[in-house]
PDB file of C-alpha atoms and ligand atoms in Angstrom:
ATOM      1  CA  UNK A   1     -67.235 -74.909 -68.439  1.00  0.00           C
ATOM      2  CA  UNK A   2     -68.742 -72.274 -66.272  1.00  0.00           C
ATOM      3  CA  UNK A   3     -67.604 -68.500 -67.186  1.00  0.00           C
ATOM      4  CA  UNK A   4     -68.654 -65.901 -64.576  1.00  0.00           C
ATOM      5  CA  UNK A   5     -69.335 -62.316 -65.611  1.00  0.00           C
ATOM      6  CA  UNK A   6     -71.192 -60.100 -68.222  1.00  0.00           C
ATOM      7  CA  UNK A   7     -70.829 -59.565 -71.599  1.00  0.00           C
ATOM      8  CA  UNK A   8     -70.476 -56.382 -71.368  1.00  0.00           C
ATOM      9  CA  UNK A   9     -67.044 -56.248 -69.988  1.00  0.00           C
ATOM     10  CA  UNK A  10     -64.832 -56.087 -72.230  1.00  0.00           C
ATOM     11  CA  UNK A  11     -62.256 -58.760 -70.462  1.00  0.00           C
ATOM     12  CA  UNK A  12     -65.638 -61.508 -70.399  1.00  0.00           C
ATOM     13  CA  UNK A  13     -66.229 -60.613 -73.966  1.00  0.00           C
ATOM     14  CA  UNK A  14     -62.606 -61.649 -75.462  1.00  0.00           C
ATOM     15  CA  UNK A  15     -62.676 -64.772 -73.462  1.00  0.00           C
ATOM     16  CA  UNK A  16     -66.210 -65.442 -75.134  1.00  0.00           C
ATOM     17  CA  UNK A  17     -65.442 -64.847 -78.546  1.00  0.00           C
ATOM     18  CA  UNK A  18     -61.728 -66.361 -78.029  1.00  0.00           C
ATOM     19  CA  UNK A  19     -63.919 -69.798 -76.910  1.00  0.00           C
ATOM     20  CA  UNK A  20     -66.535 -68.932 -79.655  1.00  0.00           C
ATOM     21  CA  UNK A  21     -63.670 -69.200 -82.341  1.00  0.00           C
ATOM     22  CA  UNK A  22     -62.686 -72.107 -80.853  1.00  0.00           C
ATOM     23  CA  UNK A  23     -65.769 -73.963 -80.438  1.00  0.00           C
ATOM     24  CA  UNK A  24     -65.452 -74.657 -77.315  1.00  0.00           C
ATOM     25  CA  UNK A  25     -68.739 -74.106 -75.221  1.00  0.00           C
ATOM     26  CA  UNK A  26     -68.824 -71.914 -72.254  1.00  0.00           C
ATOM     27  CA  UNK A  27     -72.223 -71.594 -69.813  1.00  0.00           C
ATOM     28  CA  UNK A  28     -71.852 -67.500 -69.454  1.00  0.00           C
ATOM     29  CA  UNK A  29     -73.060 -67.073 -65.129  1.00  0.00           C
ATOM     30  CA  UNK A  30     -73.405 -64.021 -63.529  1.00  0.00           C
ATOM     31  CA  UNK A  31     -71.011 -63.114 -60.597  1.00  0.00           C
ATOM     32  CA  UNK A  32     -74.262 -63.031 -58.223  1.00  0.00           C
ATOM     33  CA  UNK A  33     -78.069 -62.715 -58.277  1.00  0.00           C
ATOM     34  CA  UNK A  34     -77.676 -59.123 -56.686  1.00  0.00           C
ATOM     35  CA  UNK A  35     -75.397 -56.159 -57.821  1.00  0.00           C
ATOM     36  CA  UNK A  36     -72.685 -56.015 -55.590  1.00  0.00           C
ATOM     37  CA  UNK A  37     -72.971 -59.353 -54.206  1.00  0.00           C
ATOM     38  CA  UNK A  38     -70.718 -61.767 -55.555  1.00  0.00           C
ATOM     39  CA  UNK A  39     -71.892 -65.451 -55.262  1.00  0.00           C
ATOM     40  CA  UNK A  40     -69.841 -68.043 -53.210  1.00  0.00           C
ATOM     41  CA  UNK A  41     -69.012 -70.133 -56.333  1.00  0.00           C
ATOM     42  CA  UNK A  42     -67.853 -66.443 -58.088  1.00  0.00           C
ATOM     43  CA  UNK A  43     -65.708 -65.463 -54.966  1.00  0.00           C
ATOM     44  CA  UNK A  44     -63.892 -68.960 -54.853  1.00  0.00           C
ATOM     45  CA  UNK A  45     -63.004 -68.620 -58.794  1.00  0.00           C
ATOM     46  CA  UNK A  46     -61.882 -64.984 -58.527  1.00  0.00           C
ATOM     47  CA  UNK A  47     -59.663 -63.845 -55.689  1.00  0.00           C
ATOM     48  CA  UNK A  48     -59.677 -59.959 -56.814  1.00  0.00           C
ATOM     49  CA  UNK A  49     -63.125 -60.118 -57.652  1.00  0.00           C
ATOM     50  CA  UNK A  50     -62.843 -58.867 -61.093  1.00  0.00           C
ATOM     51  CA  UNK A  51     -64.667 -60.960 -63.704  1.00  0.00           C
ATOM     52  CA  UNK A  52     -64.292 -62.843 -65.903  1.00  0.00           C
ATOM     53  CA  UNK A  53     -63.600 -66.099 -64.433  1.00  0.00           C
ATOM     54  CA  UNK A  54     -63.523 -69.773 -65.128  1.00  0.00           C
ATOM     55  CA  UNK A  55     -65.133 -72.620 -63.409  1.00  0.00           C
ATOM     56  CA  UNK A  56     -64.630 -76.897 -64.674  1.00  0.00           C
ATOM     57  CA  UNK A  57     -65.339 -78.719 -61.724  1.00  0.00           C
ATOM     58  CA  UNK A  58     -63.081 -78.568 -59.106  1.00  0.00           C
ATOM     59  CA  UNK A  59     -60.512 -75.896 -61.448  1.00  0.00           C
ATOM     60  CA  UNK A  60     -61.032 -72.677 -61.459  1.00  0.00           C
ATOM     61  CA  UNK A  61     -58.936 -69.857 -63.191  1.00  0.00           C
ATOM     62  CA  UNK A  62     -59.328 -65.674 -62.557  1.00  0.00           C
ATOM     63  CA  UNK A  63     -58.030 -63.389 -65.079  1.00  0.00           C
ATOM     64  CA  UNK A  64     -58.954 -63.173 -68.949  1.00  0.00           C
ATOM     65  CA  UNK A  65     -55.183 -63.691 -70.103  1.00  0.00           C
ATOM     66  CA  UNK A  66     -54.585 -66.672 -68.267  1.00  0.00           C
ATOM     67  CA  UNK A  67     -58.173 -68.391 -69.604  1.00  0.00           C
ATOM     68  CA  UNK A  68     -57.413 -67.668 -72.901  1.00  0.00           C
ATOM     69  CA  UNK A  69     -53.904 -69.331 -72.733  1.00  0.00           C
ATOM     70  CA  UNK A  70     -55.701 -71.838 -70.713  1.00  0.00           C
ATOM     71  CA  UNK A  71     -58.345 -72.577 -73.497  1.00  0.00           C
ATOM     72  CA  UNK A  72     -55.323 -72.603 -76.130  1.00  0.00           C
ATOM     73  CA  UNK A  73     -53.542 -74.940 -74.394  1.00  0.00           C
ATOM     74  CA  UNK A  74     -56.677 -77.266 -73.676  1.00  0.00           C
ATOM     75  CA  UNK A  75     -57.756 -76.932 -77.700  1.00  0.00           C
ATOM     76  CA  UNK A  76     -54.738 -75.759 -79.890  1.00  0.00           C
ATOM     77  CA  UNK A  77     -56.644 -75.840 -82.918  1.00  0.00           C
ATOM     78  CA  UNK A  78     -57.599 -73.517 -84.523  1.00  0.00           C
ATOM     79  CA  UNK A  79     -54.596 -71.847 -82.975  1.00  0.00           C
ATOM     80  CA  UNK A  80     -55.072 -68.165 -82.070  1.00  0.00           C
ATOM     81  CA  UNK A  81     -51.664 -67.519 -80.395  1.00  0.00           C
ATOM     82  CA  UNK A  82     -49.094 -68.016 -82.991  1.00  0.00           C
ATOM     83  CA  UNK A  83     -46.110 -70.309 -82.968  1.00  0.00           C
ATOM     84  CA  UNK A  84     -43.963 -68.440 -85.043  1.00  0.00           C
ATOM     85  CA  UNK A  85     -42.353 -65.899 -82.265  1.00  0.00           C
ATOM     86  CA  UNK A  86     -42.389 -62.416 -83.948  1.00  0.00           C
ATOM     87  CA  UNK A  87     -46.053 -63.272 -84.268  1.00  0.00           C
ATOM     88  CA  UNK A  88     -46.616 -64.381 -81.091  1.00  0.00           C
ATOM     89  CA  UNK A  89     -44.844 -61.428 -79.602  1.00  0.00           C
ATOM     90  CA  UNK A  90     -46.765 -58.888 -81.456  1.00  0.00           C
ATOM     91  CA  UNK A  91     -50.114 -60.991 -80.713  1.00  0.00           C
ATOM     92  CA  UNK A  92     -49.148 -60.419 -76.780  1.00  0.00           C
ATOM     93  CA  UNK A  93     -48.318 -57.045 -77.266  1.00  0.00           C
ATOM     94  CA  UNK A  94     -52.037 -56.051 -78.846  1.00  0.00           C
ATOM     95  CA  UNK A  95     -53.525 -57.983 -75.908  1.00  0.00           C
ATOM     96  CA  UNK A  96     -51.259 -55.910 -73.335  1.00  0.00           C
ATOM     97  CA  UNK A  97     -52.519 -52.714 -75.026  1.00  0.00           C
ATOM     98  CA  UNK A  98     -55.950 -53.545 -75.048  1.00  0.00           C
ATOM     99  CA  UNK A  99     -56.032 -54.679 -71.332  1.00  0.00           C
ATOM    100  CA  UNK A 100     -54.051 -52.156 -70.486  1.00  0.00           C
ATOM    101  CA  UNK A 101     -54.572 -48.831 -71.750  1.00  0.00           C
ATOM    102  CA  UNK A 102     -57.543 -49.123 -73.839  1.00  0.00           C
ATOM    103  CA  UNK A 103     -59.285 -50.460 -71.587  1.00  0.00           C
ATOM    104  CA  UNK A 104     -58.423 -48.138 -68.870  1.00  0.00           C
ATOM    105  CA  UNK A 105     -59.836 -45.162 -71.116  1.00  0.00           C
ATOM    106  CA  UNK A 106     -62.547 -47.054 -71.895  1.00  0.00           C
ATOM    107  CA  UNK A 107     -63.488 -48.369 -68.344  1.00  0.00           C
ATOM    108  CA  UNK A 108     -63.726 -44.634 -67.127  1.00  0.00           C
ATOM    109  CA  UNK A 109     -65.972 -43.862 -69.276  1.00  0.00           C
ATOM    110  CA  UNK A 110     -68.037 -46.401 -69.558  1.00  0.00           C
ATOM    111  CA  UNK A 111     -68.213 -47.230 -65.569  1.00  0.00           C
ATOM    112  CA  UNK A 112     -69.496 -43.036 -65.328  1.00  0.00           C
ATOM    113  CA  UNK A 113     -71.965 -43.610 -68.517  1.00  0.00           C
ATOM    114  CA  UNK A 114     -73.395 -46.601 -68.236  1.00  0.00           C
ATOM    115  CA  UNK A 115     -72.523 -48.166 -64.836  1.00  0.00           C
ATOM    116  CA  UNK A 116     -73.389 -45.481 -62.605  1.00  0.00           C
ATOM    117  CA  UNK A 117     -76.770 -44.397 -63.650  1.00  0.00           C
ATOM    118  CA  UNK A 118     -78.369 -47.607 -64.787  1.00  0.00           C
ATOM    119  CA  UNK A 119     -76.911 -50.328 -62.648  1.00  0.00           C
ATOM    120  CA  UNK A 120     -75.840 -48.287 -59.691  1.00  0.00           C
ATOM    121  CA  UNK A 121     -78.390 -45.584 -59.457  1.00  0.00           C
ATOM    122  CA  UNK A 122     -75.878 -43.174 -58.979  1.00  0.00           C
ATOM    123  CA  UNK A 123     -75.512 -39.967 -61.006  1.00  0.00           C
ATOM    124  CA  UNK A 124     -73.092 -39.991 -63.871  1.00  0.00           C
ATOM    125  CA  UNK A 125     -69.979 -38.219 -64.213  1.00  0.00           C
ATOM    126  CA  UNK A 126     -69.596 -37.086 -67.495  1.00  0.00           C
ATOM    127  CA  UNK A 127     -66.337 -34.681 -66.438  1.00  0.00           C
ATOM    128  CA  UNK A 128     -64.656 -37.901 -66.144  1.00  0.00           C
ATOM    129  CA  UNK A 129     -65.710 -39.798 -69.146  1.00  0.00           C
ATOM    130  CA  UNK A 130     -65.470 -36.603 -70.968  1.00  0.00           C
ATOM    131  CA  UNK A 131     -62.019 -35.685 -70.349  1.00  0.00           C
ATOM    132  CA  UNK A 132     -61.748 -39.526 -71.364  1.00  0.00           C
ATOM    133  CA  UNK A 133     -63.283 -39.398 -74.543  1.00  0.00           C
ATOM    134  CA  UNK A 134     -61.634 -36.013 -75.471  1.00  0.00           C
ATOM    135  CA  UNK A 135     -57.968 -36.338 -74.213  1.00  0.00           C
ATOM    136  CA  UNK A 136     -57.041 -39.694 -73.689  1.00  0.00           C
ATOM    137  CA  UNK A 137     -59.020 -42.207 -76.571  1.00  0.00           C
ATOM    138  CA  UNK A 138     -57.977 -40.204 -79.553  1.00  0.00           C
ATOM    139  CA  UNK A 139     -54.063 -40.848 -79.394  1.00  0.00           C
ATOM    140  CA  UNK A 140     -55.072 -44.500 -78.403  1.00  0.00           C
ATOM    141  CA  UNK A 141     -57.356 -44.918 -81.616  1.00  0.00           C
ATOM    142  CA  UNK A 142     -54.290 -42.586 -83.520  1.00  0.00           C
ATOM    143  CA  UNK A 143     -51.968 -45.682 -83.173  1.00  0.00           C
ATOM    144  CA  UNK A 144     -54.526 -48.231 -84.266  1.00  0.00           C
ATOM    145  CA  UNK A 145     -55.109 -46.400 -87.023  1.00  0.00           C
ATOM    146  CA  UNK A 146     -51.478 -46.517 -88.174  1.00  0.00           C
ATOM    147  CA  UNK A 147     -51.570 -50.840 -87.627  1.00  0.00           C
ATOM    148  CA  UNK A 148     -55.080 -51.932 -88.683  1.00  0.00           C
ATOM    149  CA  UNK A 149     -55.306 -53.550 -91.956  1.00  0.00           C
ATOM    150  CA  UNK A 150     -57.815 -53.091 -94.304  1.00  0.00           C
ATOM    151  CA  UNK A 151     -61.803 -54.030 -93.468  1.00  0.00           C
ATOM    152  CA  UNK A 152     -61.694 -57.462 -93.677  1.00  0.00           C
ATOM    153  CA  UNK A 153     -58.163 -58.307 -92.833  1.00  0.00           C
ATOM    154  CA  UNK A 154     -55.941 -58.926 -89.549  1.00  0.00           C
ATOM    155  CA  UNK A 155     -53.569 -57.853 -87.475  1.00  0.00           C
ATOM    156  CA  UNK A 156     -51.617 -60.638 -87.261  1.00  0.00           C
ATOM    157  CA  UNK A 157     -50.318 -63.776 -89.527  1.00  0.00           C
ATOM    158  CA  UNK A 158     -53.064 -62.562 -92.236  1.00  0.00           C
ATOM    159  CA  UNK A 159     -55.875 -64.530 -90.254  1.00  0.00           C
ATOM    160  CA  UNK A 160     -57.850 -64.009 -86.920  1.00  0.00           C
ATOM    161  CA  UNK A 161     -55.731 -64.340 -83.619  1.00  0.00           C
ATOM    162  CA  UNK A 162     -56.092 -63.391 -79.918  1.00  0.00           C
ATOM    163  CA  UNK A 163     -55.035 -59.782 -81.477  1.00  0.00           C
ATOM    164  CA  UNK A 164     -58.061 -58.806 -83.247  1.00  0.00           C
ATOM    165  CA  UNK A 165     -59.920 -60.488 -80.646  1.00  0.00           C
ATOM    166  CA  UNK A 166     -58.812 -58.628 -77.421  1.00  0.00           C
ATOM    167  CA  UNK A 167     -58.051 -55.120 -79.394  1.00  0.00           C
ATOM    168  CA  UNK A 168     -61.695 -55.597 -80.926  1.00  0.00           C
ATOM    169  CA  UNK A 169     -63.465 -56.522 -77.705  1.00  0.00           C
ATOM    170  CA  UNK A 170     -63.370 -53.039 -76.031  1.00  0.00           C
ATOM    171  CA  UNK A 171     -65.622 -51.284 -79.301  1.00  0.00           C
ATOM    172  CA  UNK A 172     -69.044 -52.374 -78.682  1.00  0.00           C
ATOM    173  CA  UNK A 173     -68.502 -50.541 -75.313  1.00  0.00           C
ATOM    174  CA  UNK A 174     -68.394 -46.998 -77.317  1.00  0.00           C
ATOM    175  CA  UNK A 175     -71.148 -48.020 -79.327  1.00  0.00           C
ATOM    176  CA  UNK A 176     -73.260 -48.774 -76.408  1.00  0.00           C
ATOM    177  CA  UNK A 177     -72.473 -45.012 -75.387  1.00  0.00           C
ATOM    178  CA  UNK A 178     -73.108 -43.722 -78.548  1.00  0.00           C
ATOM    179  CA  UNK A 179     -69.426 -42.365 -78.931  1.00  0.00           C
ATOM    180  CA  UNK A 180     -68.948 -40.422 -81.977  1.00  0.00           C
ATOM    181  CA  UNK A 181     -66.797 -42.134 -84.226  1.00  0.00           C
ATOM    182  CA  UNK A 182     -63.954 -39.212 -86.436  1.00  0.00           C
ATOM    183  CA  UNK A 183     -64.057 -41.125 -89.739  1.00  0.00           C
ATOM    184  CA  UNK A 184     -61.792 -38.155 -91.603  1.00  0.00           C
ATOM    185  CA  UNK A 185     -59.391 -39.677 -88.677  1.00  0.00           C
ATOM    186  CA  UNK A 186     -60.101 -43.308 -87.725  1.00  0.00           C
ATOM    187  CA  UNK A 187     -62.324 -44.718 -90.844  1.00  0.00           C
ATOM    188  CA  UNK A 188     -59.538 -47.658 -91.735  1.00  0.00           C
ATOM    189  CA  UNK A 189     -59.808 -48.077 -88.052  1.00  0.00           C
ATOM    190  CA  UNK A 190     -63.849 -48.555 -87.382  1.00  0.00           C
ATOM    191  CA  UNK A 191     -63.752 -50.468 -91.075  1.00  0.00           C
ATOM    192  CA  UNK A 192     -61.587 -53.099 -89.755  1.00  0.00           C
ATOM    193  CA  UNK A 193     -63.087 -53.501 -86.024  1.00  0.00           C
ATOM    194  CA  UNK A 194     -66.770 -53.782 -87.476  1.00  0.00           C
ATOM    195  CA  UNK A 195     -65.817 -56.257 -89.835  1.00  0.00           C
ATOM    196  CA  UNK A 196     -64.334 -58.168 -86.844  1.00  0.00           C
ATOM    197  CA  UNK A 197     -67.447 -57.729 -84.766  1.00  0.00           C
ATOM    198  CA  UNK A 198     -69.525 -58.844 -87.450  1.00  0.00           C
ATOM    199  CA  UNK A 199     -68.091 -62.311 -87.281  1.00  0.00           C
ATOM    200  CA  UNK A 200     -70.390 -65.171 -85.249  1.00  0.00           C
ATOM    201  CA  UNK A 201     -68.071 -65.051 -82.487  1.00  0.00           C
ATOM    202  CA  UNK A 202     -68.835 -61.239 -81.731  1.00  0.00           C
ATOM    203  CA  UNK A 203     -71.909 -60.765 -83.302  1.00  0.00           C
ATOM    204  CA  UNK A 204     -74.475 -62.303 -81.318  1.00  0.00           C
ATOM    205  CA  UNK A 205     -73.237 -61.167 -77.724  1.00  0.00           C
ATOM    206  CA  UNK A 206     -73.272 -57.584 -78.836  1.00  0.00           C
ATOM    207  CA  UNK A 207     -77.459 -58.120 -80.095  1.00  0.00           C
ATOM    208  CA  UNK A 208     -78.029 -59.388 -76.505  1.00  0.00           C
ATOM    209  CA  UNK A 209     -75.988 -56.524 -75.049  1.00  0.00           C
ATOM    210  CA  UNK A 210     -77.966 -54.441 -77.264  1.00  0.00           C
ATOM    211  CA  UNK A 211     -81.400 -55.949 -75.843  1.00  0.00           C
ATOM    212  CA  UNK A 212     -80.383 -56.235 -72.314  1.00  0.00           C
ATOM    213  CA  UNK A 213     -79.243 -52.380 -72.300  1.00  0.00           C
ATOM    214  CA  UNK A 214     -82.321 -51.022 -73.357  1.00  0.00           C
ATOM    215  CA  UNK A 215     -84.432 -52.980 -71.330  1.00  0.00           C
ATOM    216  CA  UNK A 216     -81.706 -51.942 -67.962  1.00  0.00           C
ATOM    217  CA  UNK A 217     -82.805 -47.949 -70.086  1.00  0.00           C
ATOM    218  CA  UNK A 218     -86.473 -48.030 -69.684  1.00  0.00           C
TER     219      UNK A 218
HETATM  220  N1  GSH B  22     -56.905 -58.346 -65.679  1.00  0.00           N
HETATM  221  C1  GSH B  22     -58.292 -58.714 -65.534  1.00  0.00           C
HETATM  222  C2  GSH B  22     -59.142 -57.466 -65.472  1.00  0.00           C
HETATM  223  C3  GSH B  22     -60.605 -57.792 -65.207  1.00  0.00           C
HETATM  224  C4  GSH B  22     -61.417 -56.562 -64.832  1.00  0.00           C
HETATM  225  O1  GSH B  22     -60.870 -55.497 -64.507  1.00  0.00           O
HETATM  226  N2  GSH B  22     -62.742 -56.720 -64.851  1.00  0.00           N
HETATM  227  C5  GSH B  22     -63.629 -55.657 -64.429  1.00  0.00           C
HETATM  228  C6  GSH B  22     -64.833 -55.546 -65.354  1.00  0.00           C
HETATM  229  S1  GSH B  22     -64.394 -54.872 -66.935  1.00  0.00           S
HETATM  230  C7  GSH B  22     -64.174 -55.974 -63.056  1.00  0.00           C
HETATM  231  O2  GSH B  22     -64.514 -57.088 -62.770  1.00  0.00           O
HETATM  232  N3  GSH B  22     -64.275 -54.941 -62.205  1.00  0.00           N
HETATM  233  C8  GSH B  22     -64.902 -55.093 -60.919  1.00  0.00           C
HETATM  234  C9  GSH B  22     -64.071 -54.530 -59.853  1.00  0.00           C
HETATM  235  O3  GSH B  22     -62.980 -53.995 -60.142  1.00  0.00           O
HETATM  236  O4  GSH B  22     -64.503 -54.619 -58.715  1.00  0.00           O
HETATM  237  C10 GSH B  22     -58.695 -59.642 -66.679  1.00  0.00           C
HETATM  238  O5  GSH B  22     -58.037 -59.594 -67.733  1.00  0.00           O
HETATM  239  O6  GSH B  22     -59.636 -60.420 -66.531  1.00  0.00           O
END
């Protein structure tokens, strides 16, 4: 199964580490061989042209959500989107709010760090990202704080689900930035999310990010 995007979105990286839990194998392509023009193949697997998306032959499927239901339903075990329906429900709800609104705060400053100066070779705007970082992230990280377990446990059914997976996914962004992390404020918070990105699904996509970004710095 083709996937089409880069890692370092934080939509391509749940879908990777939701696949890399399940063992199923996924051939990461980019969207094109030049910035800001999207390949054929990309274009016929992703109507909005927002990545990632998903490519098995004639099949193709846009949109992180519906792959990752997709994958469940093609491998149910191990099952990462519970049964049980309070579980389920709250598993969907941490997915909403980490496509949603985290991401959002994320995505603005990220796209005006990171995006703009290295990839697009525009100037950055750091009003935007800053008001981001400043205003909007620390009510968003607030709430987290108040649901993550302990480092080393989950957010959902006591064992690793699409939850931890999608809330998880947006971090290595603000690492990447070299946010400051508050640990008076959000230590529980960071504890838990690094323990999830330490795991094999995680872990080895963020080392190439880590690699590819310097490389894209010098
Ligand atoms: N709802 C989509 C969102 C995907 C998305 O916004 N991807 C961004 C990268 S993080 C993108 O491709 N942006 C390019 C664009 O908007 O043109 C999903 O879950 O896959």
């Amino acid at each position: 199964m083709i996937l089409y995007g880069s890692s370092l979105s934080p939509f391509v990286r749940k879908v990777l580490a939701f696949a890399a839990e399940k063992g199923v194998a996924l051939d990461l392509q980019r969207t094109g061989d030049t910035p800001g023009q999207p390949s054929d193949a990309f274009l016929e697997a992703s109507p909005l042209r927002k990545m990632p998306a998903l490519r098995e032959g004639d099949f193709t499927l846009p949109d992180s959500s519906a792959i990752v239901q997709y994958l469940e339903a093609l491998q149910p075990e191990p099952n990462l989107i519970p049964m049980e329906a309070k579980a389920r429900g709250r598993v969907i709800w941490f997915e909403e709010f980490a496509d949603t609104v985290l991401s959002a705060c994320g995505g603005k400053m990220f796209y005006n760090r990171i995006v703009r100066p290295r990839f697009l070779g525009q100037p950055a705007d750091e009003h935007v990202a800053g008001v981001a970082e400043r205003e909007e992230l620390p009510p968003l990280l607030d709430y987290l704080e108040s649901v993550v377990p302990d480092a080393g446990g989950f957010l959902v059914e006591d064992r690793i689900t699409l939850a931890d997976i999608a809330i998880c996914s947006g971090f290595p962004n603000f690492a990447h930035m070299g946010c400051e992390r508050d640990l008076a404020r959000h230590g529980r918070l960071f504890a838990y999310v690094d323990a999830i990105l330490a795991r094999p699904s995680f872990a080895p996509w963020i080392e190439r990010e880590n690699a590819y970004l310097a490389r894209a710095a010098a």
